[in-house]
PDB file of C-alpha atoms in Angstrom:
ATOM      1  CA  MET P   1       0.000   0.000   0.000  1.00 39.00           C
ATOM      2  CA  SER P   2       1.262   3.500  -0.835  1.00 41.00           C
ATOM      3  CA  LEU P   3       1.967   6.119   1.818  1.00 37.00           C
ATOM      4  CA  ILE P   4      -1.184   7.937   0.699  1.00 39.00           C
ATOM      5  CA  GLY P   5      -3.152   4.697   1.134  1.00 45.00           C
ATOM      6  CA  TRP P   6      -1.741   4.143   4.628  1.00 40.00           C
ATOM      7  CA  ALA P   7      -2.584   7.727   5.589  1.00 41.00           C
ATOM      8  CA  ALA P   8      -6.156   7.307   4.333  1.00 40.00           C
ATOM      9  CA  ALA P   9      -6.568   4.046   6.255  1.00 41.00           C
ATOM     10  CA  LEU P  10      -5.277   5.624   9.467  1.00 39.00           C
ATOM     11  CA  THR P  11      -7.641   8.573   9.010  1.00 41.00           C
ATOM     12  CA  MET P  12     -10.636   6.259   8.609  1.00 36.00           C
ATOM     13  CA  SER P  13      -9.570   4.257  11.665  1.00 38.00           C
ATOM     14  CA  ALA P  14      -9.327   7.411  13.752  1.00 43.00           C
ATOM     15  CA  ALA P  15     -12.748   8.595  12.580  1.00 45.00           C
ATOM     16  CA  GLN P  16     -14.488   5.289  13.386  1.00 45.00           C
ATOM     17  CA  PRO P  17     -14.209   4.333  17.074  1.00 51.00           C
ATOM     18  CA  ALA P  18     -13.920   0.662  17.980  1.00 65.00           C
ATOM     19  CA  ILE P  19     -17.232  -1.127  18.319  1.00 85.00           C
ATOM     20  CA  CYS P  20     -18.201  -1.733  21.932  1.00 93.00           C
ATOM     21  CA  GLN P  21     -18.253  -5.500  22.452  1.00 94.00           C
ATOM     22  CA  ARG P  22     -20.488  -5.312  25.524  1.00 96.00           C
ATOM     23  CA  GLU P  23     -22.580  -2.297  26.374  1.00 96.00           C
ATOM     24  CA  ILE P  24     -25.478  -1.173  28.531  1.00 98.00           C
ATOM     25  CA  VAL P  25     -28.372   0.699  26.932  1.00 98.00           C
ATOM     26  CA  VAL P  26     -30.818   2.648  29.096  1.00 98.00           C
ATOM     27  CA  LEU P  27     -34.186   1.515  27.711  1.00 98.00           C
ATOM     28  CA  GLY P  28     -36.215   3.506  30.206  1.00 98.00           C
ATOM     29  CA  ALA P  29     -35.575   5.633  33.283  1.00 98.00           C
ATOM     30  CA  GLY P  30     -39.013   6.334  34.740  1.00 98.00           C
ATOM     31  CA  GLN P  31     -40.954   4.929  37.661  1.00 97.00           C
ATOM     32  CA  ASP P  32     -43.141   1.869  37.009  1.00 95.00           C
ATOM     33  CA  ALA P  33     -45.998   3.726  35.295  1.00 95.00           C
ATOM     34  CA  GLY P  34     -43.805   6.007  33.199  1.00 96.00           C
ATOM     35  CA  ALA P  35     -45.264   9.289  31.981  1.00 95.00           C
ATOM     36  CA  PRO P  36     -47.745  10.546  31.191  1.00 95.00           C
ATOM     37  CA  GLN P  37     -49.486   8.479  33.831  1.00 93.00           C
ATOM     38  CA  ILE P  38     -53.127   7.420  33.730  1.00 92.00           C
ATOM     39  CA  GLY P  39     -55.328  10.303  34.819  1.00 91.00           C
ATOM     40  CA  ASN P  40     -52.750  12.885  33.715  1.00 89.00           C
ATOM     41  CA  ALA P  41     -53.758  13.562  30.130  1.00 88.00           C
ATOM     42  CA  ASP P  42     -52.668  17.209  30.449  1.00 89.00           C
ATOM     43  CA  ASP P  43     -49.078  16.199  31.274  1.00 93.00           C
ATOM     44  CA  THR P  44     -46.840  17.982  28.774  1.00 90.00           C
ATOM     45  CA  GLY P  45     -43.492  16.898  30.230  1.00 92.00           C
ATOM     46  CA  PRO P  46     -41.036  14.570  28.515  1.00 93.00           C
ATOM     47  CA  ARG P  47     -42.352  11.058  27.949  1.00 95.00           C
ATOM     48  CA  LEU P  48     -40.954   8.471  30.345  1.00 97.00           C
ATOM     49  CA  LEU P  49     -40.731   4.715  29.876  1.00 98.00           C
ATOM     50  CA  PRO P  50     -40.341   2.540  32.999  1.00 98.00           C
ATOM     51  CA  SER P  51     -36.808   1.732  34.088  1.00 98.00           C
ATOM     52  CA  SER P  52     -35.017  -1.031  32.239  1.00 98.00           C
ATOM     53  CA  LEU P  53     -31.487  -1.727  31.087  1.00 98.00           C
ATOM     54  CA  GLY P  54     -30.491  -3.694  28.028  1.00 98.00           C
ATOM     55  CA  VAL P  55     -27.132  -5.420  27.749  1.00 97.00           C
ATOM     56  CA  ILE P  56     -25.794  -6.103  24.272  1.00 97.00           C
ATOM     57  CA  ASP P  57     -22.969  -8.644  24.065  1.00 95.00           C
ATOM     58  CA  ARG P  58     -21.735  -8.464  20.494  1.00 95.00           C
ATOM     59  CA  GLU P  59     -18.817 -10.815  21.088  1.00 92.00           C
ATOM     60  CA  ASN P  60     -21.192 -13.659  21.961  1.00 93.00           C
ATOM     61  CA  GLY P  61     -24.142 -12.493  19.867  1.00 94.00           C
ATOM     62  CA  GLN P  62     -26.435 -12.131  22.899  1.00 95.00           C
ATOM     63  CA  ARG P  63     -28.860  -9.565  24.283  1.00 97.00           C
ATOM     64  CA  PHE P  64     -30.344  -9.303  27.782  1.00 97.00           C
ATOM     65  CA  LEU P  65     -33.038  -7.291  29.563  1.00 98.00           C
ATOM     66  CA  PHE P  66     -32.942  -6.122  33.147  1.00 98.00           C
ATOM     67  CA  ASP P  67     -36.623  -5.827  34.127  1.00 98.00           C
ATOM     68  CA  ALA P  68     -39.538  -6.506  31.785  1.00 98.00           C
ATOM     69  CA  THR P  69     -41.664  -3.359  31.820  1.00 98.00           C
ATOM     70  CA  PRO P  70     -45.132  -2.576  30.446  1.00 97.00           C
ATOM     71  CA  ALA P  71     -43.283  -0.685  27.671  1.00 98.00           C
ATOM     72  CA  ILE P  72     -41.319  -3.750  26.588  1.00 98.00           C
ATOM     73  CA  SER P  73     -42.452  -3.463  22.958  1.00 97.00           C
ATOM     74  CA  ASP P  74     -40.986   0.016  22.549  1.00 97.00           C
ATOM     75  CA  GLN P  75     -37.900  -0.952  24.509  1.00 98.00           C
ATOM     76  CA  MET P  76     -37.135  -4.073  22.501  1.00 97.00           C
ATOM     77  CA  ALA P  77     -37.696  -2.093  19.292  1.00 97.00           C
ATOM     78  CA  MET P  78     -35.031   0.316  20.486  1.00 97.00           C
ATOM     79  CA  MET P  79     -32.647  -2.598  21.101  1.00 96.00           C
ATOM     80  CA  ASP P  80     -33.434  -3.915  17.615  1.00 97.00           C
ATOM     81  CA  ARG P  81     -32.475  -0.593  16.061  1.00 96.00           C
ATOM     82  CA  ILE P  82     -29.162  -0.558  17.897  1.00 96.00           C
ATOM     83  CA  ASP P  83     -28.303  -4.230  17.405  1.00 95.00           C
ATOM     84  CA  PRO P  84     -30.764  -6.244  15.269  1.00 95.00           C
ATOM     85  CA  PRO P  85     -31.546  -9.744  16.582  1.00 93.00           C
ATOM     86  CA  LYS P  86     -29.875 -12.642  14.801  1.00 87.00           C
ATOM     87  CA  ALA P  87     -33.088 -14.690  14.955  1.00 87.00           C
ATOM     88  CA  GLY P  88     -36.481 -14.472  16.595  1.00 91.00           C
ATOM     89  CA  LEU P  89     -36.818 -12.074  19.522  1.00 94.00           C
ATOM     90  CA  GLY P  90     -33.110 -12.112  20.197  1.00 95.00           C
ATOM     91  CA  ILE P  91     -33.541 -12.107  23.981  1.00 96.00           C
ATOM     92  CA  ASP P  92     -31.127 -14.459  25.712  1.00 96.00           C
ATOM     93  CA  GLY P  93     -32.219 -13.658  29.239  1.00 97.00           C
ATOM     94  CA  VAL P  94     -34.466 -11.426  31.337  1.00 98.00           C
ATOM     95  CA  PHE P  95     -33.365 -10.568  34.883  1.00 98.00           C
ATOM     96  CA  LEU P  96     -36.211  -9.499  37.211  1.00 98.00           C
ATOM     97  CA  THR P  97     -35.716  -7.306  40.265  1.00 98.00           C
ATOM     98  CA  HIS P  98     -39.150  -7.787  41.892  1.00 95.00           C
ATOM     99  CA  ALA P  99     -42.935  -8.081  41.492  1.00 96.00           C
ATOM    100  CA  HIS P 100     -44.034  -4.465  41.160  1.00 96.00           C
ATOM    101  CA  ILE P 101     -45.789  -3.601  37.927  1.00 96.00           C
ATOM    102  CA  GLY P 102     -43.009  -1.743  36.160  1.00 96.00           C
ATOM    103  CA  HIS P 103     -40.565  -4.586  36.561  1.00 97.00           C
ATOM    104  CA  TYR P 104     -42.315  -7.746  35.349  1.00 98.00           C
ATOM    105  CA  PHE P 105     -45.583  -6.909  33.534  1.00 97.00           C
ATOM    106  CA  GLY P 106     -43.761  -6.983  30.204  1.00 98.00           C
ATOM    107  CA  LEU P 107     -43.430 -10.757  30.484  1.00 98.00           C
ATOM    108  CA  ALA P 108     -47.044 -10.944  29.289  1.00 97.00           C
ATOM    109  CA  TYR P 109     -45.890  -9.931  25.810  1.00 97.00           C
ATOM    110  CA  PHE P 110     -43.988 -13.203  25.506  1.00 98.00           C
ATOM    111  CA  GLY P 111     -47.339 -15.050  25.726  1.00 97.00           C
ATOM    112  CA  ARG P 112     -49.582 -16.667  23.119  1.00 95.00           C
ATOM    113  CA  GLU P 113     -51.600 -13.466  22.582  1.00 96.00           C
ATOM    114  CA  ALA P 114     -48.459 -11.624  21.501  1.00 96.00           C
ATOM    115  CA  ALA P 115     -44.993 -12.993  20.626  1.00 95.00           C
ATOM    116  CA  GLY P 116     -45.741 -16.662  21.393  1.00 96.00           C
ATOM    117  CA  ALA P 117     -42.139 -16.895  22.542  1.00 97.00           C
ATOM    118  CA  ASP P 118     -40.224 -20.144  22.899  1.00 96.00           C
ATOM    119  CA  ARG P 119     -38.638 -20.579  26.351  1.00 97.00           C
ATOM    120  CA  VAL P 120     -37.183 -17.113  26.848  1.00 98.00           C
ATOM    121  CA  PRO P 121     -34.815 -17.519  29.826  1.00 98.00           C
ATOM    122  CA  VAL P 122     -36.104 -15.565  32.841  1.00 98.00           C
ATOM    123  CA  PHE P 123     -33.883 -15.238  35.907  1.00 98.00           C
ATOM    124  CA  ALA P 124     -35.652 -14.519  39.200  1.00 98.00           C
ATOM    125  CA  MET P 125     -35.285 -15.014  42.927  1.00 97.00           C
ATOM    126  CA  TYR P 126     -37.168 -17.849  44.699  1.00 97.00           C
ATOM    127  CA  ARG P 127     -40.321 -15.921  45.709  1.00 97.00           C
ATOM    128  CA  MET P 128     -40.479 -14.106  42.390  1.00 97.00           C
ATOM    129  CA  ALA P 129     -40.237 -17.389  40.468  1.00 98.00           C
ATOM    130  CA  LYS P 130     -42.845 -18.998  42.756  1.00 98.00           C
ATOM    131  CA  PHE P 131     -45.203 -16.066  42.174  1.00 97.00           C
ATOM    132  CA  LEU P 132     -44.914 -16.475  38.413  1.00 98.00           C
ATOM    133  CA  ARG P 133     -45.466 -20.231  38.542  1.00 98.00           C
ATOM    134  CA  GLU P 134     -48.523 -20.071  40.810  1.00 97.00           C
ATOM    135  CA  ASN P 135     -50.438 -17.001  39.612  1.00 97.00           C
ATOM    136  CA  ALA P 136     -52.282 -16.497  36.341  1.00 95.00           C
ATOM    137  CA  PRO P 137     -51.704 -15.188  33.767  1.00 95.00           C
ATOM    138  CA  TRP P 138     -47.989 -15.619  34.431  1.00 96.00           C
ATOM    139  CA  SER P 139     -48.351 -19.320  35.156  1.00 98.00           C
ATOM    140  CA  GLN P 140     -49.535 -19.838  31.578  1.00 98.00           C
ATOM    141  CA  LEU P 141     -46.246 -18.449  30.301  1.00 98.00           C
ATOM    142  CA  VAL P 142     -44.539 -21.237  32.222  1.00 98.00           C
ATOM    143  CA  THR P 143     -46.888 -24.078  31.257  1.00 98.00           C
ATOM    144  CA  LEU P 144     -46.835 -23.106  27.571  1.00 98.00           C
ATOM    145  CA  ASP P 145     -43.043 -22.796  27.622  1.00 98.00           C
ATOM    146  CA  ASN P 146     -43.118 -19.148  26.583  1.00 98.00           C
ATOM    147  CA  ILE P 147     -40.590 -18.522  29.353  1.00 98.00           C
ATOM    148  CA  ALA P 148     -38.125 -20.790  31.150  1.00 98.00           C
ATOM    149  CA  LEU P 149     -37.523 -19.853  34.772  1.00 98.00           C
ATOM    150  CA  THR P 150     -34.133 -20.078  36.459  1.00 97.00           C
ATOM    151  CA  GLU P 151     -34.047 -19.373  40.196  1.00 97.00           C
ATOM    152  CA  MET P 152     -31.284 -17.189  41.539  1.00 96.00           C
ATOM    153  CA  GLU P 153     -29.941 -16.998  45.072  1.00 93.00           C
ATOM    154  CA  ALA P 154     -28.794 -13.928  46.952  1.00 88.00           C
ATOM    155  CA  GLY P 155     -25.044 -13.788  46.636  1.00 86.00           C
ATOM    156  CA  GLY P 156     -25.108 -16.553  44.025  1.00 92.00           C
ATOM    157  CA  PHE P 157     -23.264 -15.609  40.856  1.00 92.00           C
ATOM    158  CA  THR P 158     -25.030 -16.436  37.584  1.00 93.00           C
ATOM    159  CA  VAL P 159     -22.494 -17.180  34.870  1.00 92.00           C
ATOM    160  CA  VAL P 160     -23.923 -16.096  31.542  1.00 90.00           C
ATOM    161  CA  SER P 161     -20.746 -16.540  29.521  1.00 90.00           C
ATOM    162  CA  ASP P 162     -16.986 -16.497  30.041  1.00 87.00           C
ATOM    163  CA  GLU P 163     -17.107 -12.704  29.821  1.00 89.00           C
ATOM    164  CA  PHE P 164     -20.389 -11.833  31.535  1.00 91.00           C
ATOM    165  CA  GLY P 165     -22.109 -12.670  34.804  1.00 95.00           C
ATOM    166  CA  VAL P 166     -24.778 -11.314  37.145  1.00 97.00           C
ATOM    167  CA  LEU P 167     -24.890 -11.176  40.938  1.00 97.00           C
ATOM    168  CA  PRO P 168     -28.237 -10.445  42.685  1.00 97.00           C
ATOM    169  CA  ILE P 169     -28.103  -8.195  45.757  1.00 96.00           C
ATOM    170  CA  THR P 170     -31.040  -8.278  48.204  1.00 95.00           C
ATOM    171  CA  VAL P 171     -32.402  -4.831  49.039  1.00 94.00           C
ATOM    172  CA  PRO P 172     -35.126  -3.715  51.495  1.00 90.00           C
ATOM    173  CA  HIS P 173     -38.367  -2.777  49.755  1.00 90.00           C
ATOM    174  CA  ARG P 174     -42.116  -3.414  49.923  1.00 90.00           C
ATOM    175  CA  ASP P 175     -42.062  -7.153  49.299  1.00 89.00           C
ATOM    176  CA  GLU P 176     -45.761  -8.000  49.060  1.00 92.00           C
ATOM    177  CA  PHE P 177     -45.350 -10.669  46.370  1.00 92.00           C
ATOM    178  CA  SER P 178     -41.624 -11.253  46.026  1.00 96.00           C
ATOM    179  CA  GLU P 179     -38.275 -10.341  47.456  1.00 96.00           C
ATOM    180  CA  THR P 180     -36.480  -7.363  45.867  1.00 95.00           C
ATOM    181  CA  VAL P 181     -32.985  -7.388  44.451  1.00 97.00           C
ATOM    182  CA  GLY P 182     -30.617  -5.196  42.540  1.00 97.00           C
ATOM    183  CA  PHE P 183     -28.002  -6.590  40.203  1.00 97.00           C
ATOM    184  CA  LEU P 184     -24.263  -6.342  39.866  1.00 97.00           C
ATOM    185  CA  ILE P 185     -23.526  -6.697  36.159  1.00 97.00           C
ATOM    186  CA  MET P 186     -19.978  -8.016  35.852  1.00 95.00           C
ATOM    187  CA  THR P 187     -17.493  -8.325  33.002  1.00 94.00           C
ATOM    188  CA  PRO P 188     -13.694  -8.719  33.092  1.00 93.00           C
ATOM    189  CA  ASP P 189     -13.318  -5.049  32.154  1.00 94.00           C
ATOM    190  CA  LYS P 190     -16.075  -3.101  33.897  1.00 97.00           C
ATOM    191  CA  ARG P 191     -18.945  -3.518  36.331  1.00 97.00           C
ATOM    192  CA  ALA P 192     -22.316  -1.847  36.689  1.00 98.00           C
ATOM    193  CA  LEU P 193     -24.797  -1.694  39.566  1.00 98.00           C
ATOM    194  CA  TYR P 194     -28.552  -1.615  38.951  1.00 98.00           C
ATOM    195  CA  ILE P 195     -30.782  -0.890  41.963  1.00 98.00           C
ATOM    196  CA  PRO P 196     -33.925   0.868  40.718  1.00 97.00           C
ATOM    197  CA  ASP P 197     -36.010   0.308  43.862  1.00 94.00           C
ATOM    198  CA  LEU P 198     -35.315   0.204  47.595  1.00 94.00           C
ATOM    199  CA  ASP P 199     -36.670   1.767  50.790  1.00 90.00           C
ATOM    200  CA  SER P 200     -33.542   3.476  52.117  1.00 92.00           C
ATOM    201  CA  TRP P 201     -29.770   3.241  52.042  1.00 93.00           C
ATOM    202  CA  ASP P 202     -29.711   3.192  55.859  1.00 92.00           C
ATOM    203  CA  ASP P 203     -31.981   0.127  55.900  1.00 93.00           C
ATOM    204  CA  PHE P 204     -29.793  -1.463  53.256  1.00 92.00           C
ATOM    205  CA  ALA P 205     -26.665  -0.938  55.377  1.00 92.00           C
ATOM    206  CA  GLU P 206     -28.386  -2.170  58.557  1.00 90.00           C
ATOM    207  CA  ALA P 207     -29.448  -5.345  56.738  1.00 89.00           C
ATOM    208  CA  GLY P 208     -25.810  -6.099  55.979  1.00 88.00           C
ATOM    209  CA  GLY P 209     -25.633  -4.701  52.477  1.00 89.00           C
ATOM    210  CA  GLY P 210     -22.902  -2.212  53.317  1.00 90.00           C
ATOM    211  CA  MET P 211     -22.487   1.460  52.618  1.00 94.00           C
ATOM    212  CA  LEU P 212     -23.607   2.927  49.311  1.00 95.00           C
ATOM    213  CA  SER P 213     -20.214   4.595  48.918  1.00 95.00           C
ATOM    214  CA  ASP P 214     -18.528   1.186  49.147  1.00 95.00           C
ATOM    215  CA  LEU P 215     -20.864  -0.234  46.505  1.00 95.00           C
ATOM    216  CA  ILE P 216     -20.037   2.628  44.192  1.00 97.00           C
ATOM    217  CA  GLY P 217     -16.348   2.111  44.836  1.00 97.00           C
ATOM    218  CA  GLY P 218     -16.596  -1.413  43.429  1.00 96.00           C
ATOM    219  CA  VAL P 219     -18.253  -0.520  40.107  1.00 98.00           C
ATOM    220  CA  ASP P 220     -17.794   1.724  37.102  1.00 98.00           C
ATOM    221  CA  TYR P 221     -21.463   2.715  36.755  1.00 98.00           C
ATOM    222  CA  ALA P 222     -24.175   2.842  39.443  1.00 98.00           C
ATOM    223  CA  PHE P 223     -27.797   3.071  38.263  1.00 98.00           C
ATOM    224  CA  ILE P 224     -29.647   3.776  41.519  1.00 98.00           C
ATOM    225  CA  ASP P 225     -33.128   4.662  42.787  1.00 95.00           C
ATOM    226  CA  ALA P 226     -34.186   8.257  42.124  1.00 96.00           C
ATOM    227  CA  THR P 227     -37.959   7.907  42.515  1.00 94.00           C
ATOM    228  CA  PHE P 228     -38.468  11.228  44.310  1.00 91.00           C
ATOM    229  CA  TRP P 229     -36.521  14.463  44.560  1.00 92.00           C
ATOM    230  CA  ASP P 230     -37.558  15.384  48.123  1.00 84.00           C
ATOM    231  CA  ASP P 231     -40.307  14.927  50.728  1.00 79.00           C
ATOM    232  CA  ASN P 232     -42.525  17.685  49.334  1.00 77.00           C
ATOM    233  CA  GLU P 233     -42.962  16.269  45.863  1.00 76.00           C
ATOM    234  CA  LEU P 234     -46.484  14.882  46.076  1.00 73.00           C
ATOM    235  CA  LYS P 235     -48.056  17.850  47.874  1.00 63.00           C
ATOM    236  CA  LYS P 236     -50.816  19.661  46.012  1.00 63.00           C
ATOM    237  CA  PRO P 237     -51.297  23.446  46.098  1.00 59.00           C
ATOM    238  CA  ASP P 238     -54.223  23.033  48.508  1.00 60.00           C
ATOM    239  CA  GLY P 239     -52.017  21.111  50.949  1.00 58.00           C
ATOM    240  CA  THR P 240     -53.467  17.696  50.154  1.00 58.00           C
ATOM    241  CA  GLY P 241     -51.681  14.849  48.436  1.00 60.00           C
ATOM    242  CA  ARG P 242     -50.244  11.440  49.149  1.00 67.00           C
ATOM    243  CA  ASP P 243     -48.382  10.878  52.406  1.00 64.00           C
ATOM    244  CA  MET P 244     -44.842  10.278  51.220  1.00 65.00           C
ATOM    245  CA  SER P 245     -43.939   8.444  54.418  1.00 67.00           C
ATOM    246  CA  ASP P 246     -46.031   5.609  52.958  1.00 71.00           C
ATOM    247  CA  ILE P 247     -43.751   5.499  49.912  1.00 74.00           C
ATOM    248  CA  PRO P 248     -40.223   5.029  51.225  1.00 80.00           C
ATOM    249  CA  HIS P 249     -37.509   5.643  48.674  1.00 86.00           C
ATOM    250  CA  PRO P 250     -34.171   7.449  48.916  1.00 91.00           C
ATOM    251  CA  ARG P 251     -34.703  11.067  47.854  1.00 94.00           C
ATOM    252  CA  VAL P 252     -32.304  12.250  45.170  1.00 96.00           C
ATOM    253  CA  SER P 253     -31.368  15.332  47.177  1.00 95.00           C
ATOM    254  CA  ALA P 254     -30.589  13.173  50.237  1.00 95.00           C
ATOM    255  CA  THR P 255     -28.554  10.648  48.218  1.00 97.00           C
ATOM    256  CA  MET P 256     -26.412  13.447  46.829  1.00 97.00           C
ATOM    257  CA  ASP P 257     -25.845  14.731  50.374  1.00 97.00           C
ATOM    258  CA  LEU P 258     -24.905  11.206  51.465  1.00 96.00           C
ATOM    259  CA  LEU P 259     -22.271  10.980  48.727  1.00 98.00           C
ATOM    260  CA  ALA P 260     -21.155  14.606  48.712  1.00 97.00           C
ATOM    261  CA  ASP P 261     -17.710  13.878  50.188  1.00 97.00           C
ATOM    262  CA  LEU P 262     -16.767  11.299  47.565  1.00 98.00           C
ATOM    263  CA  PRO P 263     -14.131  12.261  44.995  1.00 98.00           C
ATOM    264  CA  ALA P 264     -15.472  13.645  41.725  1.00 98.00           C
ATOM    265  CA  SER P 265     -14.509  10.431  39.927  1.00 98.00           C
ATOM    266  CA  GLU P 266     -16.749   8.420  42.271  1.00 98.00           C
ATOM    267  CA  ARG P 267     -19.705  10.798  42.124  1.00 98.00           C
ATOM    268  CA  ALA P 268     -19.529  10.664  38.325  1.00 98.00           C
ATOM    269  CA  LYS P 269     -20.355   6.943  38.432  1.00 98.00           C
ATOM    270  CA  VAL P 270     -23.856   7.619  39.745  1.00 98.00           C
ATOM    271  CA  GLN P 271     -26.707   7.465  37.229  1.00 98.00           C
ATOM    272  CA  PHE P 272     -30.035   8.358  38.863  1.00 98.00           C
ATOM    273  CA  ILE P 273     -32.825   6.183  37.452  1.00 98.00           C
ATOM    274  CA  HIS P 274     -36.472   5.194  38.144  1.00 97.00           C
ATOM    275  CA  TYR P 275     -37.720   8.755  38.664  1.00 97.00           C
ATOM    276  CA  ASN P 276     -41.416   9.428  39.166  1.00 95.00           C
ATOM    277  CA  HIS P 277     -43.386  11.570  36.715  1.00 95.00           C
ATOM    278  CA  THR P 278     -43.496  14.239  39.459  1.00 94.00           C
ATOM    279  CA  ASN P 279     -39.720  14.308  39.918  1.00 96.00           C
ATOM    280  CA  PRO P 280     -38.329  17.540  38.421  1.00 96.00           C
ATOM    281  CA  ILE P 281     -35.195  15.763  37.144  1.00 97.00           C
ATOM    282  CA  ARG P 282     -37.510  14.296  34.512  1.00 97.00           C
ATOM    283  CA  ASP P 283     -36.914  17.591  32.661  1.00 97.00           C
ATOM    284  CA  PRO P 284     -33.264  17.824  31.534  1.00 97.00           C
ATOM    285  CA  ASP P 285     -33.504  21.624  31.675  1.00 97.00           C
ATOM    286  CA  SER P 286     -34.936  21.863  35.189  1.00 97.00           C
ATOM    287  CA  THR P 287     -33.115  23.583  38.034  1.00 97.00           C
ATOM    288  CA  GLU P 288     -32.907  20.216  39.800  1.00 98.00           C
ATOM    289  CA  SER P 289     -31.330  18.459  36.807  1.00 98.00           C
ATOM    290  CA  LYS P 290     -28.760  21.228  36.593  1.00 98.00           C
ATOM    291  CA  GLU P 291     -28.074  20.830  40.324  1.00 98.00           C
ATOM    292  CA  VAL P 292     -27.433  17.098  39.860  1.00 98.00           C
ATOM    293  CA  GLU P 293     -24.944  17.906  37.123  1.00 98.00           C
ATOM    294  CA  ALA P 294     -23.301  20.716  39.102  1.00 98.00           C
ATOM    295  CA  ARG P 295     -22.761  18.377  42.049  1.00 98.00           C
ATOM    296  CA  GLY P 296     -21.001  15.855  39.829  1.00 98.00           C
ATOM    297  CA  PHE P 297     -23.730  13.219  39.430  1.00 98.00           C
ATOM    298  CA  ASN P 298     -25.757  12.102  36.404  1.00 98.00           C
ATOM    299  CA  VAL P 299     -29.393  11.526  35.510  1.00 98.00           C
ATOM    300  CA  ALA P 300     -29.934   8.434  33.361  1.00 98.00           C
ATOM    301  CA  ARG P 301     -31.919   9.175  30.216  1.00 98.00           C
ATOM    302  CA  ARG P 302     -33.525   6.790  27.776  1.00 98.00           C
ATOM    303  CA  GLY P 303     -31.045   6.084  24.994  1.00 97.00           C
ATOM    304  CA  ASP P 304     -27.910   6.521  27.122  1.00 98.00           C
ATOM    305  CA  ARG P 305     -25.247   3.926  26.324  1.00 97.00           C
ATOM    306  CA  VAL P 306     -22.177   2.973  28.358  1.00 97.00           C
ATOM    307  CA  CYS P 307     -19.480   0.566  27.260  1.00 97.00           C
ATOM    308  CA  LEU P 308     -18.437  -2.393  29.407  1.00 96.00           C
ATOM    309  CA  ALA P 309     -15.787  -3.788  27.041  1.00 92.00           C
ATOM    310  CA  GLN P 310     -14.235  -2.583  23.796  1.00 84.00           C
TER     311      GLN P 310
END
């Protein structure tokens, strides 16, 4: 090849970054019901889809979902646009955090009335798996082999491939129908934490989970609960509204205070996710979103992509 040819090749190489072999795609960042919510037809804020992460493993030709939301059709279509499936649905595993509507209702779309899927692997904790087996319509997904359940154990590492594994972490939350977990998504290069729902970081530490700062120290990305901004969020102008003490979640403002003394490099790992339609960080231009950025944290947005391995 001539010198001109070599120069052209080097220029093209520099202009085209290496393809990410394993990456996380934010498929949704809202609370379970997304936005606009039912009964809020006059909501003009940005649309929200319920929180879900997709993992694309190009090296092994696999794709995974973390939580199956009511917006699964839109979310899988987004995955298809980024990395088209090789065959069929192209879902090699669904990891469920718990049995609240935004986290498992999407399984219904694997059923006979929709995709008529063939044994999509679904990874769930013991109570979550039991709930699916014993309660219609989810039980039909099992009996018709639309999904194939694999039970996980707290602290038990699920090996997906030589380069990818998942560790469930039990977290305190309203566990009416199942236990609640977050996930540590692990590759040889980078790790990500996904905890979209929990009651409080203090309760998590008291239950033996450790300090949030230590969790963040062990990962490269931390997608964590941001359901509400503060304790005044659900108050109406007339002073009425839902009692937020009945809806325990870490408040974004309090979580930032908790982590304020961390180095900038550690704070930058935080990606706030699972925000309610009332949370002002829903609007990227809000004062609160700008405060999150100014304090060195991040708000996860649908379409965000982070690389786990080049």
